[in-house]
mmCIF file of C-alpha atoms in Angstrom:
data_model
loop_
_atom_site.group_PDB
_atom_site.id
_atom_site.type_symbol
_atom_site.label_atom_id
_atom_site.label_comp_id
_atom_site.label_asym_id
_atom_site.label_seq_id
_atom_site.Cartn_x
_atom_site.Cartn_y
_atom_site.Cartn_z
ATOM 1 C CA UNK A 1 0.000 0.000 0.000
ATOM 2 C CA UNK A 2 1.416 3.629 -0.825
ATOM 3 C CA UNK A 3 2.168 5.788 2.222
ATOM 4 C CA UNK A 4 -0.182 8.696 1.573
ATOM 5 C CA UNK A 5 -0.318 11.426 4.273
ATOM 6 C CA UNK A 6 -0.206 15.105 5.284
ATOM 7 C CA UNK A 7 1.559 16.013 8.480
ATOM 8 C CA UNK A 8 1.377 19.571 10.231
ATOM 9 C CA UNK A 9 4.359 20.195 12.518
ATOM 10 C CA UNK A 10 4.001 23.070 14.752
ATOM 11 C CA UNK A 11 6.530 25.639 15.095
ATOM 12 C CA UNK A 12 8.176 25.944 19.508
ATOM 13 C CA UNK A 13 11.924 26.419 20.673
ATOM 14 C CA UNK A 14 12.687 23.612 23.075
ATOM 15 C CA UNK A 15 15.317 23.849 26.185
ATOM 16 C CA UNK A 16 15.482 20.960 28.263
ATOM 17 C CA UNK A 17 18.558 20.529 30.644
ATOM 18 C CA UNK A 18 18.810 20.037 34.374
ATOM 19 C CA UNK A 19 19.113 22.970 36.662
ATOM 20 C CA UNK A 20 19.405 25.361 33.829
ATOM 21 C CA UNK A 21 15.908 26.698 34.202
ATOM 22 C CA UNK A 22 16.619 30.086 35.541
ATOM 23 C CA UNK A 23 19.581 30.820 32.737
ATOM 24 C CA UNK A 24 17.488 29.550 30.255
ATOM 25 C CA UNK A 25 14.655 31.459 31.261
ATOM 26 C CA UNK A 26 16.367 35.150 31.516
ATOM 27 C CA UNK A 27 18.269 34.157 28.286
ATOM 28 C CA UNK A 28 14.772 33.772 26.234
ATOM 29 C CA UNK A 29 13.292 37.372 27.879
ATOM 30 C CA UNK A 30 16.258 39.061 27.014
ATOM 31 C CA UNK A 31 16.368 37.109 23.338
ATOM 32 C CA UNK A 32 12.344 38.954 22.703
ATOM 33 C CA UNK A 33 13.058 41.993 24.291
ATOM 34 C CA UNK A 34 10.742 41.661 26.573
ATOM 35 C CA UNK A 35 9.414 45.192 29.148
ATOM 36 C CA UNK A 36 6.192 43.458 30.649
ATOM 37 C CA UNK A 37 6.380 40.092 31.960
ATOM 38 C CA UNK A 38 3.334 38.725 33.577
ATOM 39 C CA UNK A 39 4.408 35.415 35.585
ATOM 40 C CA UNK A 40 1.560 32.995 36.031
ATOM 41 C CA UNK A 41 1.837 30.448 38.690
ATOM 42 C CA UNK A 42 -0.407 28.992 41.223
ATOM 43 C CA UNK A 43 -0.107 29.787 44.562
ATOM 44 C CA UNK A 44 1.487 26.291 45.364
ATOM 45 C CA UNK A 45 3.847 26.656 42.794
ATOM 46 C CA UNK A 46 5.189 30.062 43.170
ATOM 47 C CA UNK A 47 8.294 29.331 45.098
ATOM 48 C CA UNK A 48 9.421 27.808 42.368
ATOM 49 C CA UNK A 49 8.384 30.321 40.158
ATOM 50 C CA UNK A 50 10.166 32.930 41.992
ATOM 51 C CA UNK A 51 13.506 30.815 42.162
ATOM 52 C CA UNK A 52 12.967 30.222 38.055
ATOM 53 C CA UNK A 53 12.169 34.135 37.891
ATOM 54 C CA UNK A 54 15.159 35.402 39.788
ATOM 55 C CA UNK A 55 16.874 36.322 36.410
ATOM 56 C CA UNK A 56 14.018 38.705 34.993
ATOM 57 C CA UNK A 57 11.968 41.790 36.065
ATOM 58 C CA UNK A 58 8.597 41.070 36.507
ATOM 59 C CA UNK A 59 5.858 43.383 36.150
ATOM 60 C CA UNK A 60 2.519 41.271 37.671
ATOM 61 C CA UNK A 61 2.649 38.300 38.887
ATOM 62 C CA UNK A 62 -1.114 36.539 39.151
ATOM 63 C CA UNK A 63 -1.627 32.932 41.055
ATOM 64 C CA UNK A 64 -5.510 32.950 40.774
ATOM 65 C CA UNK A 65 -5.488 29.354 38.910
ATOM 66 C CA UNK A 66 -7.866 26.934 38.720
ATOM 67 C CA UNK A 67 -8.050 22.868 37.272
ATOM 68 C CA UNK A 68 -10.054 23.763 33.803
ATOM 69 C CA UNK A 69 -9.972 27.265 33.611
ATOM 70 C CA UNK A 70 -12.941 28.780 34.516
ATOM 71 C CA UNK A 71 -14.057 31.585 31.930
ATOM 72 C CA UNK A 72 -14.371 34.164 34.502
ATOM 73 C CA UNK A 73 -11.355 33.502 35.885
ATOM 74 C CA UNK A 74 -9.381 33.579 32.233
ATOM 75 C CA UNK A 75 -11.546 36.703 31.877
ATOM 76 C CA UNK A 76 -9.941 37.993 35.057
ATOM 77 C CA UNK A 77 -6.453 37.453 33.797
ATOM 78 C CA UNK A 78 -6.997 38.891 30.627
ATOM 79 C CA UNK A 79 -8.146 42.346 31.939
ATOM 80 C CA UNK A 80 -5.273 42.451 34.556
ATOM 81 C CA UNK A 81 -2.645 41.526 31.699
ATOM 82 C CA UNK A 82 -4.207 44.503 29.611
ATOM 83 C CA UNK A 83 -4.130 46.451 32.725
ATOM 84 C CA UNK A 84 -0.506 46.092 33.073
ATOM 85 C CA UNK A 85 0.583 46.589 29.210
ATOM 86 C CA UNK A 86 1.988 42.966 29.496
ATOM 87 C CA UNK A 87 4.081 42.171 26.378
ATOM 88 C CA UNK A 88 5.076 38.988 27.408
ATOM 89 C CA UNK A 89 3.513 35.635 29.504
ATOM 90 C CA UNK A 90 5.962 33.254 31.417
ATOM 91 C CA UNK A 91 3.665 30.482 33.398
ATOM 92 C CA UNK A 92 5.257 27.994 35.890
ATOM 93 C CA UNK A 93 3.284 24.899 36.798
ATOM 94 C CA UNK A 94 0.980 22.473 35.518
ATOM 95 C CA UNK A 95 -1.567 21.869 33.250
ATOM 96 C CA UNK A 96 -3.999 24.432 34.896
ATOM 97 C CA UNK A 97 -1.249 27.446 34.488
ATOM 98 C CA UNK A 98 -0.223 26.647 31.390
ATOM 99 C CA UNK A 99 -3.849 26.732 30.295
ATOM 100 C CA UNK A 100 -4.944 30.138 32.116
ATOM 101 C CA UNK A 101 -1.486 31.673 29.861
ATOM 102 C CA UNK A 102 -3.035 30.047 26.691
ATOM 103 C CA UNK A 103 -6.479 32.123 27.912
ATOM 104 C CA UNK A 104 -4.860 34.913 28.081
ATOM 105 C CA UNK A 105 -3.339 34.525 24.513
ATOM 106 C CA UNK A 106 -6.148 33.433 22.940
ATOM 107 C CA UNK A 107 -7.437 37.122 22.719
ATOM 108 C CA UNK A 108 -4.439 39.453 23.675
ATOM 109 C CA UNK A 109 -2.205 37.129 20.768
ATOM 110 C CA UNK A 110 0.833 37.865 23.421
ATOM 111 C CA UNK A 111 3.752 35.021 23.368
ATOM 112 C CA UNK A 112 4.106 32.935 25.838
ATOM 113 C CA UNK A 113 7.219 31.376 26.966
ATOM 114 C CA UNK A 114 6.292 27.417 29.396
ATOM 115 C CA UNK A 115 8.250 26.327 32.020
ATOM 116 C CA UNK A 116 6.466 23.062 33.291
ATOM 117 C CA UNK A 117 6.478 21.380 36.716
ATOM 118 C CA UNK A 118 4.226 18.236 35.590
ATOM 119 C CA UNK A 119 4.347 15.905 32.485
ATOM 120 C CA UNK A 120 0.356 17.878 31.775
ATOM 121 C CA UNK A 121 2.112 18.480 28.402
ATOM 122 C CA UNK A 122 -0.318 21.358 27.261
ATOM 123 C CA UNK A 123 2.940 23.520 26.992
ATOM 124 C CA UNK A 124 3.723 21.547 23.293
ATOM 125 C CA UNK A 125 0.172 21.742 22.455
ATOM 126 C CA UNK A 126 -1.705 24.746 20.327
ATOM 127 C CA UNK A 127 -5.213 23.632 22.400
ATOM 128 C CA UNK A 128 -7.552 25.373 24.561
ATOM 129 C CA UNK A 129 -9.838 24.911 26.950
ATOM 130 C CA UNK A 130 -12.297 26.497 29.152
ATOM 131 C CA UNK A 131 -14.963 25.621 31.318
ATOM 132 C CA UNK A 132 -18.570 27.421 31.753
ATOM 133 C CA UNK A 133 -21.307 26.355 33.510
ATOM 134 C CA UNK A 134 -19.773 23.246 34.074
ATOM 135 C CA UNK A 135 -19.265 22.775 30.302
ATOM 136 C CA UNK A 136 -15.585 22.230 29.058
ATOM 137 C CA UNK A 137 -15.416 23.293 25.538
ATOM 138 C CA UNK A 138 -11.697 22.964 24.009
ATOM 139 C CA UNK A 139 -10.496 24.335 20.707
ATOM 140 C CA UNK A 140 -7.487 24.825 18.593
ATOM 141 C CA UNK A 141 -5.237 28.263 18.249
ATOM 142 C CA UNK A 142 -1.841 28.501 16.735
ATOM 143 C CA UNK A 143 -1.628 31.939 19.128
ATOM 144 C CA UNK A 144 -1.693 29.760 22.203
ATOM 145 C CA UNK A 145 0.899 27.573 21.613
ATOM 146 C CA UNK A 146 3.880 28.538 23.787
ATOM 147 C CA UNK A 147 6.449 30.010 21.479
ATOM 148 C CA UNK A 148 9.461 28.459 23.610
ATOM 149 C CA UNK A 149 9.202 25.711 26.296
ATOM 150 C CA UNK A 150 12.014 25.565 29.200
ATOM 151 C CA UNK A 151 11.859 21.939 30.581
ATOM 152 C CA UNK A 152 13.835 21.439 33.952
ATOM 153 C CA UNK A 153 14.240 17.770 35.669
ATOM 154 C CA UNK A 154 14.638 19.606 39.273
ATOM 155 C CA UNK A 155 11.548 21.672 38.973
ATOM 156 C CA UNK A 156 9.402 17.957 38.833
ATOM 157 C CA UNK A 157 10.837 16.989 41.761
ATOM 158 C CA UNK A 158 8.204 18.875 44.053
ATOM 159 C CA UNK A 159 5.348 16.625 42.258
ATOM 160 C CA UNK A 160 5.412 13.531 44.740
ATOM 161 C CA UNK A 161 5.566 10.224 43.490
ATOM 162 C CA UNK A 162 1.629 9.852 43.383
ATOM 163 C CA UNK A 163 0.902 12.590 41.621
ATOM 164 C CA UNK A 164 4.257 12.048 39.379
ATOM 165 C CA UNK A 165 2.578 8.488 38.548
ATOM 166 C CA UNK A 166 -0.968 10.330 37.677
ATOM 167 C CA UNK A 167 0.629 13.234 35.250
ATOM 168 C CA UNK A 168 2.829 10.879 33.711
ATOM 169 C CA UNK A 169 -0.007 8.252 32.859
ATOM 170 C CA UNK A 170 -1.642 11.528 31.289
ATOM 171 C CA UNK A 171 0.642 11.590 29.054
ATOM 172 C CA UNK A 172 0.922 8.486 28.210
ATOM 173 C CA UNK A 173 -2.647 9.423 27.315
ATOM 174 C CA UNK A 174 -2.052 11.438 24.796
ATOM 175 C CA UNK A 175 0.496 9.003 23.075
ATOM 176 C CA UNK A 176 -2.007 6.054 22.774
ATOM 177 C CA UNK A 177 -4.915 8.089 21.879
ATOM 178 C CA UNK A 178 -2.551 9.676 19.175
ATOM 179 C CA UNK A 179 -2.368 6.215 17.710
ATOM 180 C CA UNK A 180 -5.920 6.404 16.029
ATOM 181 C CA UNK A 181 -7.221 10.344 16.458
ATOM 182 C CA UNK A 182 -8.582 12.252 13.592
ATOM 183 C CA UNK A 183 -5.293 12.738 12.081
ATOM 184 C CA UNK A 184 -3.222 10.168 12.976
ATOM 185 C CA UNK A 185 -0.246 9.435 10.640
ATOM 186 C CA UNK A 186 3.065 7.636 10.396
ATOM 187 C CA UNK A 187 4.627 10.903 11.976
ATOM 188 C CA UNK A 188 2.897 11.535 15.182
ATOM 189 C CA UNK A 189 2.211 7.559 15.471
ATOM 190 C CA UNK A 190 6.008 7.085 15.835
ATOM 191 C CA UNK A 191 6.372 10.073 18.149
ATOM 192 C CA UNK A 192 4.055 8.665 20.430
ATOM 193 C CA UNK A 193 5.300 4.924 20.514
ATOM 194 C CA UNK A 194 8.836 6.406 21.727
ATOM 195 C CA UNK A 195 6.691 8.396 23.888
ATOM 196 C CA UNK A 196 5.173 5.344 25.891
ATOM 197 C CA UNK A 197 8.907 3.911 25.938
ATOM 198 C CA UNK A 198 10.243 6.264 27.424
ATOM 199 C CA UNK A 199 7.443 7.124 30.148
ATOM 200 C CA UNK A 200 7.193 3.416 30.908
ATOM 201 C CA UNK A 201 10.411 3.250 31.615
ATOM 202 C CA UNK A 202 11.054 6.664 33.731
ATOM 203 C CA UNK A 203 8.060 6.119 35.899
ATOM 204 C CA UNK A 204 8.546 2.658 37.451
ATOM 205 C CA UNK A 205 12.035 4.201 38.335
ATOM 206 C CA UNK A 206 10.508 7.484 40.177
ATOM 207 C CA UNK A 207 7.992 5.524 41.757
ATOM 208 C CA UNK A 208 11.146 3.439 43.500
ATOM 209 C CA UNK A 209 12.751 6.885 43.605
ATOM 210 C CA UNK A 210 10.971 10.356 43.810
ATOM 211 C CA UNK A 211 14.661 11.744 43.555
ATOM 212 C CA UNK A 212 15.734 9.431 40.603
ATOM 213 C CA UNK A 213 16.736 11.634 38.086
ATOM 214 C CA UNK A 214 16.987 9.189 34.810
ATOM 215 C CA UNK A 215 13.529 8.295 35.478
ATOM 216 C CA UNK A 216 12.339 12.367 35.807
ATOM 217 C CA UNK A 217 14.353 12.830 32.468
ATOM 218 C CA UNK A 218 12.746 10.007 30.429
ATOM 219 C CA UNK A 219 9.507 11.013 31.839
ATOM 220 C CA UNK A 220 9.660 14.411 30.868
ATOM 221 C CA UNK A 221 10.988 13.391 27.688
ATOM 222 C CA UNK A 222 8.473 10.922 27.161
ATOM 223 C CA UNK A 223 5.776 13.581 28.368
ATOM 224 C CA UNK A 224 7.307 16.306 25.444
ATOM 225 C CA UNK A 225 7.253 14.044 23.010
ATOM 226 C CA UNK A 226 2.930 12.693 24.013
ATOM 227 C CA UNK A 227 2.170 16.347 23.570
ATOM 228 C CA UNK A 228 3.648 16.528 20.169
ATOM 229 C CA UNK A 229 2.189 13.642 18.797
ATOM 230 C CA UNK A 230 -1.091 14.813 20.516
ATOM 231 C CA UNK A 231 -1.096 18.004 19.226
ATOM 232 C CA UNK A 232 -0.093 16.720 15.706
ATOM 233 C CA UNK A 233 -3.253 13.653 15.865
ATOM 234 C CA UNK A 234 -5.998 15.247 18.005
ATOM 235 C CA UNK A 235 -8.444 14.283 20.604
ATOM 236 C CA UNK A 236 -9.547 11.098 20.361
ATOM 237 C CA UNK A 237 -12.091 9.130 22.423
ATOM 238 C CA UNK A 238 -10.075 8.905 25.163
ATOM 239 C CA UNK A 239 -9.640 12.691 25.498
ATOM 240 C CA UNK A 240 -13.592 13.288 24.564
ATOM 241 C CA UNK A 241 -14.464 11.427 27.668
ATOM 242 C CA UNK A 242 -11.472 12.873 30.077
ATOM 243 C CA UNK A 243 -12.906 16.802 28.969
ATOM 244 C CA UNK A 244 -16.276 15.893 29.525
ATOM 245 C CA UNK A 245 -15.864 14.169 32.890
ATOM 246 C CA UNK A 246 -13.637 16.919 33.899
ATOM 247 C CA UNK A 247 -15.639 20.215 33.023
ATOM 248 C CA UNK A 248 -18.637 18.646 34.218
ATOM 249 C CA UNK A 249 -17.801 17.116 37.625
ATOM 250 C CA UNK A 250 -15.016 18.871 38.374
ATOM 251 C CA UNK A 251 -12.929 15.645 38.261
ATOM 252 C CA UNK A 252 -9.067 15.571 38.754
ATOM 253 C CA UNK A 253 -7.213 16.299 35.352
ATOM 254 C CA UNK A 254 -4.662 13.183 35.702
ATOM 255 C CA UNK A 255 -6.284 11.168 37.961
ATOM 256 C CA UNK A 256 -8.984 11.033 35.401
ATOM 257 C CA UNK A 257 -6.857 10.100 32.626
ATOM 258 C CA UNK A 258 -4.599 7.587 34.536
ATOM 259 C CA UNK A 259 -7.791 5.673 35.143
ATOM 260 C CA UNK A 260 -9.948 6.044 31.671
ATOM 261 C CA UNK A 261 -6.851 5.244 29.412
ATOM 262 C CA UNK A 262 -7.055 1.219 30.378
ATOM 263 C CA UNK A 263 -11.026 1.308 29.147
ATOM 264 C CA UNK A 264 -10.321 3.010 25.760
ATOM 265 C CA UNK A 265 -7.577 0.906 25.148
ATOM 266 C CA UNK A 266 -9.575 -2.415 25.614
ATOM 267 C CA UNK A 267 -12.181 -0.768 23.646
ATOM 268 C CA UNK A 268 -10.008 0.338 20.779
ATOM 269 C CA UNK A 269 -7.532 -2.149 20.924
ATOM 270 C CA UNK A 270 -9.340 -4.972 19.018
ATOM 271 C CA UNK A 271 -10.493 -2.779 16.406
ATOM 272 C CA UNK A 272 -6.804 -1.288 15.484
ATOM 273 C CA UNK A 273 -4.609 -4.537 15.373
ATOM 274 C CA UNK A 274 -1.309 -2.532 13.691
ATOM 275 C CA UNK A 275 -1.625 0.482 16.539
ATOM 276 C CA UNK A 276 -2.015 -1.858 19.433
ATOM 277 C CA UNK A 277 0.674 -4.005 17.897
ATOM 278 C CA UNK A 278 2.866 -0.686 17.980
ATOM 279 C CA UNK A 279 1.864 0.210 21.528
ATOM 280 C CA UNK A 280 2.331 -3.460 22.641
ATOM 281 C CA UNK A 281 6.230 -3.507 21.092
ATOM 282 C CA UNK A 282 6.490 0.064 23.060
ATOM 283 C CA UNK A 283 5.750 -0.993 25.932
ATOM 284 C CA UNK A 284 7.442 -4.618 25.165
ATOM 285 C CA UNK A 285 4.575 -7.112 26.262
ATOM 286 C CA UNK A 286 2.659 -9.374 23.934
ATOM 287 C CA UNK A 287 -0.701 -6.778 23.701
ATOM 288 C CA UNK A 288 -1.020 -3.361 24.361
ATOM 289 C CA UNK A 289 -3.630 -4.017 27.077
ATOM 290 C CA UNK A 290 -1.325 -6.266 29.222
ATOM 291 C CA UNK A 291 1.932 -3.615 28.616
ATOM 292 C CA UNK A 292 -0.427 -0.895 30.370
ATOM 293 C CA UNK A 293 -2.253 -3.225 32.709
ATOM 294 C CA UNK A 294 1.361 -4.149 33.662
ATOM 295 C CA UNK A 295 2.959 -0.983 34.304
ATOM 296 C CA UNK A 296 -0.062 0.041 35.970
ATOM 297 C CA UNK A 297 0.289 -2.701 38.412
ATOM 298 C CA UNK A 298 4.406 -1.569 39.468
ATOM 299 C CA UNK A 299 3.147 1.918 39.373
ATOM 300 C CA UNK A 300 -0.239 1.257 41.769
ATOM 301 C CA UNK A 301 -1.991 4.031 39.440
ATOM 302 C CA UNK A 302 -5.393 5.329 40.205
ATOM 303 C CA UNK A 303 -8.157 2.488 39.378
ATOM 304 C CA UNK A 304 -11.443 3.608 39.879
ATOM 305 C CA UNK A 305 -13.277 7.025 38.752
ATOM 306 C CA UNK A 306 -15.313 6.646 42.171
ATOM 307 C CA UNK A 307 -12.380 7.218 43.690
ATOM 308 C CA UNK A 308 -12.521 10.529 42.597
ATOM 309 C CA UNK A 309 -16.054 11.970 43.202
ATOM 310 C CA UNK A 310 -17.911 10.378 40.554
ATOM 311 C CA UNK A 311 -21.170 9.365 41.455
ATOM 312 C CA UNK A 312 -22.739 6.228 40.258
ATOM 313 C CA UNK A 313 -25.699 7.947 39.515
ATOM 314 C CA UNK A 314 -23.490 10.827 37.220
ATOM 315 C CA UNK A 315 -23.040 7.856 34.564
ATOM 316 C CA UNK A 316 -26.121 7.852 32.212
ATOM 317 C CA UNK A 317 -25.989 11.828 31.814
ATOM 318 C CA UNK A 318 -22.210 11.621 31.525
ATOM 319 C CA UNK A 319 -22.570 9.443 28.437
ATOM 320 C CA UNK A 320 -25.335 11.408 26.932
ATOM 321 C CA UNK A 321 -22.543 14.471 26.998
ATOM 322 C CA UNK A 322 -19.626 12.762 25.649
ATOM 323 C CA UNK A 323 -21.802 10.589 22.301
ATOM 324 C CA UNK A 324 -22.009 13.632 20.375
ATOM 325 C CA UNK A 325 -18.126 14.257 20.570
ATOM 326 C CA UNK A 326 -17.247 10.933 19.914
ATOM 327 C CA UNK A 327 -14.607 11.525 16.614
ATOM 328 C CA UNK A 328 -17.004 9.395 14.402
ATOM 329 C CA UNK A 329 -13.577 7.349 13.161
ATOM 330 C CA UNK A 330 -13.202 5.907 16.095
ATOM 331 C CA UNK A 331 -11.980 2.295 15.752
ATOM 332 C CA UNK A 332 -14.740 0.485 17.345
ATOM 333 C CA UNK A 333 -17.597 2.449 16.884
ATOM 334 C CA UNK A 334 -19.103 3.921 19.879
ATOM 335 C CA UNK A 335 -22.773 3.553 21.152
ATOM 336 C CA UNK A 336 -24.829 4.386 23.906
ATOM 337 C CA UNK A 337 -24.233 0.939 25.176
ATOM 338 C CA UNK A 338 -20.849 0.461 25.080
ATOM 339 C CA UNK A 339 -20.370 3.545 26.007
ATOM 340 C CA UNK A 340 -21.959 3.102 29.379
ATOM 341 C CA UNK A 341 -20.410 -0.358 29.985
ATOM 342 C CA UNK A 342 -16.721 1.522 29.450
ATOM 343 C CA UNK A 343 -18.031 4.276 31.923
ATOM 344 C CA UNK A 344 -19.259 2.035 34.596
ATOM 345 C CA UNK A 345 -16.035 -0.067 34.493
ATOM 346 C CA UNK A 346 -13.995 2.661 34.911
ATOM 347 C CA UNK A 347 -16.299 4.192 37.536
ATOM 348 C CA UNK A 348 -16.245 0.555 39.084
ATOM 349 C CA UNK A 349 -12.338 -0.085 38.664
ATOM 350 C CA UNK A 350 -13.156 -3.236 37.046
ATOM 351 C CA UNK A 351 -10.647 -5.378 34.810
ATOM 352 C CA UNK A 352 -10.697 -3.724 31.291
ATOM 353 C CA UNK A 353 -11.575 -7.406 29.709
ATOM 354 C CA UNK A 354 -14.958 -7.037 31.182
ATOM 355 C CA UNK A 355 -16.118 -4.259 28.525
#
């Protein structure tokens, strides 16, 4: 069969190296010519962000950040950015910060420069989101993807091991749903299997070793690399469902997608024998299903959406949201059945072979 394909590959300066976030940081201000830099971080995070920051001037710094983004709180921001005659947006943190900066841009256009504390991966990614009325609706900007990205092995090490294990089966996430999303290709496919070889095998190691730094750099690497491949393929079922849950029951970002991701899979798997065979030689097991349901087992990753705050009784409404999003090339096609036997398993923590 010819190889026939079209491949977008978005345009971001990458600096990765240990310790070097603070250099790296004042290097890139000074390389734009930067006189207004807004630093976003939350309020649990802005130690950090004032160690990273020591280099620059700052002229506001703003912590009100919030899991989904809230549109009155990216409304907020905006106004005091505009307020302030920011020219430039440096955000330190997670998912959650990255995603209030990408707010911001959205409508002011400003660049934003991502130094990330999680493996959340938005930072590589030129997606949105925002949640009203307990609504998440996501999109897709080239003015909110992060025009340079400082990645720094040290600043992880304040996300315990828990956590560490959550964010980094996140992105794993994004790798495996990149497999068969809207615009999969050979590209962003092969991104994504060294994705899942590398977080599969930095994990395991930080979970032994909060401190272990091989692990936090294949990790991070492997979390880089998701994001790229996600960004490249789109959202895919497995995202669908994690957005929905999230903006409408205020669920846990990674805890939600560390638990989901074993349900799609089994789902999808059966349906896409030459992506699962890929994932599967990734992770090096015999199926894709066992590789995950194995490294989920040395990690002890988050098993049941319950867990969480998800009420039994949230299910049937839950998959009336999420059918209409569905990407309609989905593998196995998706009903209202199957659909509510994936959410209940997940819900129930069940083994993914009972779907």
């Amino acid at each position: 069969m010819d190889l026939v394909f079209d491949h977008d590959t978005l345009g971001q300066r990458v600096l990765f190296g240990s310790g070097k976030a603070a250099e790296n940081l004042a290097a890139e201000v000074a390389r734009r010519r930067a006189r207004a830099v807004m630093l976003i971080a939350s309020e649990a995070e802005m130690q950090i962000a004032a160690s990273v920051s020591s280099d620059i001037e700052i002229a506001l710094t703003y912590h009100d950040v919030a899991p989904h983004v809230p549109l009155e709180k990216a409304e907020k921001a905006r106004a005091a950015a505009a307020e302030a005659g920011i020219d430039l947006l440096v955000c330190v943190g997670g998912g959650s910060t990255t995603g209030l900066a990408k707010a911001i841009a959205m409508t002011s256009r400003l660049p934003i420069i991502a130094v990330p504390t999680t493996y959340a991966g938005s930072e590589a990614t030129n997606v949105w989101g925002l949640t009203e009325a307990s609504r998440k609706t996501t999109g897709v900007d080239d003015a909110v993807l992060p025009r340079t990205v400082i990645y720094d092995v040290e600043l992880t090490y304040s996300l315990p091991a828990e956590l560490s294990v959550a964010s980094g089966l996140n992105a794993l996430a994004h790798c495996i749903d990149s497999m068969w999303a809207p615009r999969a290709d050979p590209i962003n496919q092969a991104l994504a299997a060294e994705g899942i070889r590398a977080l599969s095998h930095g994990l395991p190691l930080i979970k032994v070793d909060p401190r272990n730094r091989r692990g936090r750099e294949q990790a991070l690497y492997g979390a880089y690399l998701s994001a790229v491949a996600f960004a490249s393929a789109g959202s895919g079922l497995h995202h669908k469902i994690c957005h929905v849950l999230g903006g409408a029951y205020n669920m846990p970002h990674a805890e939600t997608h560390a638990v989901v991701l074993t349900y799609v899979l089994a789902l999808n798997a059966p349906a896409a024998p030459e992506a699962a065979t890929r994932i599967a030689a990734a992770f090096g097991s015999e199926t894709a299903v066992e590789g995950l349901s194995s490294l989920r087992e040395k990690l002890d990753a988050p098993r049941a959406l319950k867990d969480y705050g998800l009420a039994e009784t949230d299910l049937p409404e839950a998959g009336r949201l999420i059918l209409p999003v569905v990407p309609p090339l989905n593998p196995t096609p998706v009903t209202q059945e199957n659909l509510q036997q994936l959410l209940h398993a997940a819900w129930a923590g069940t083994e993914p072979g009972n779907i």
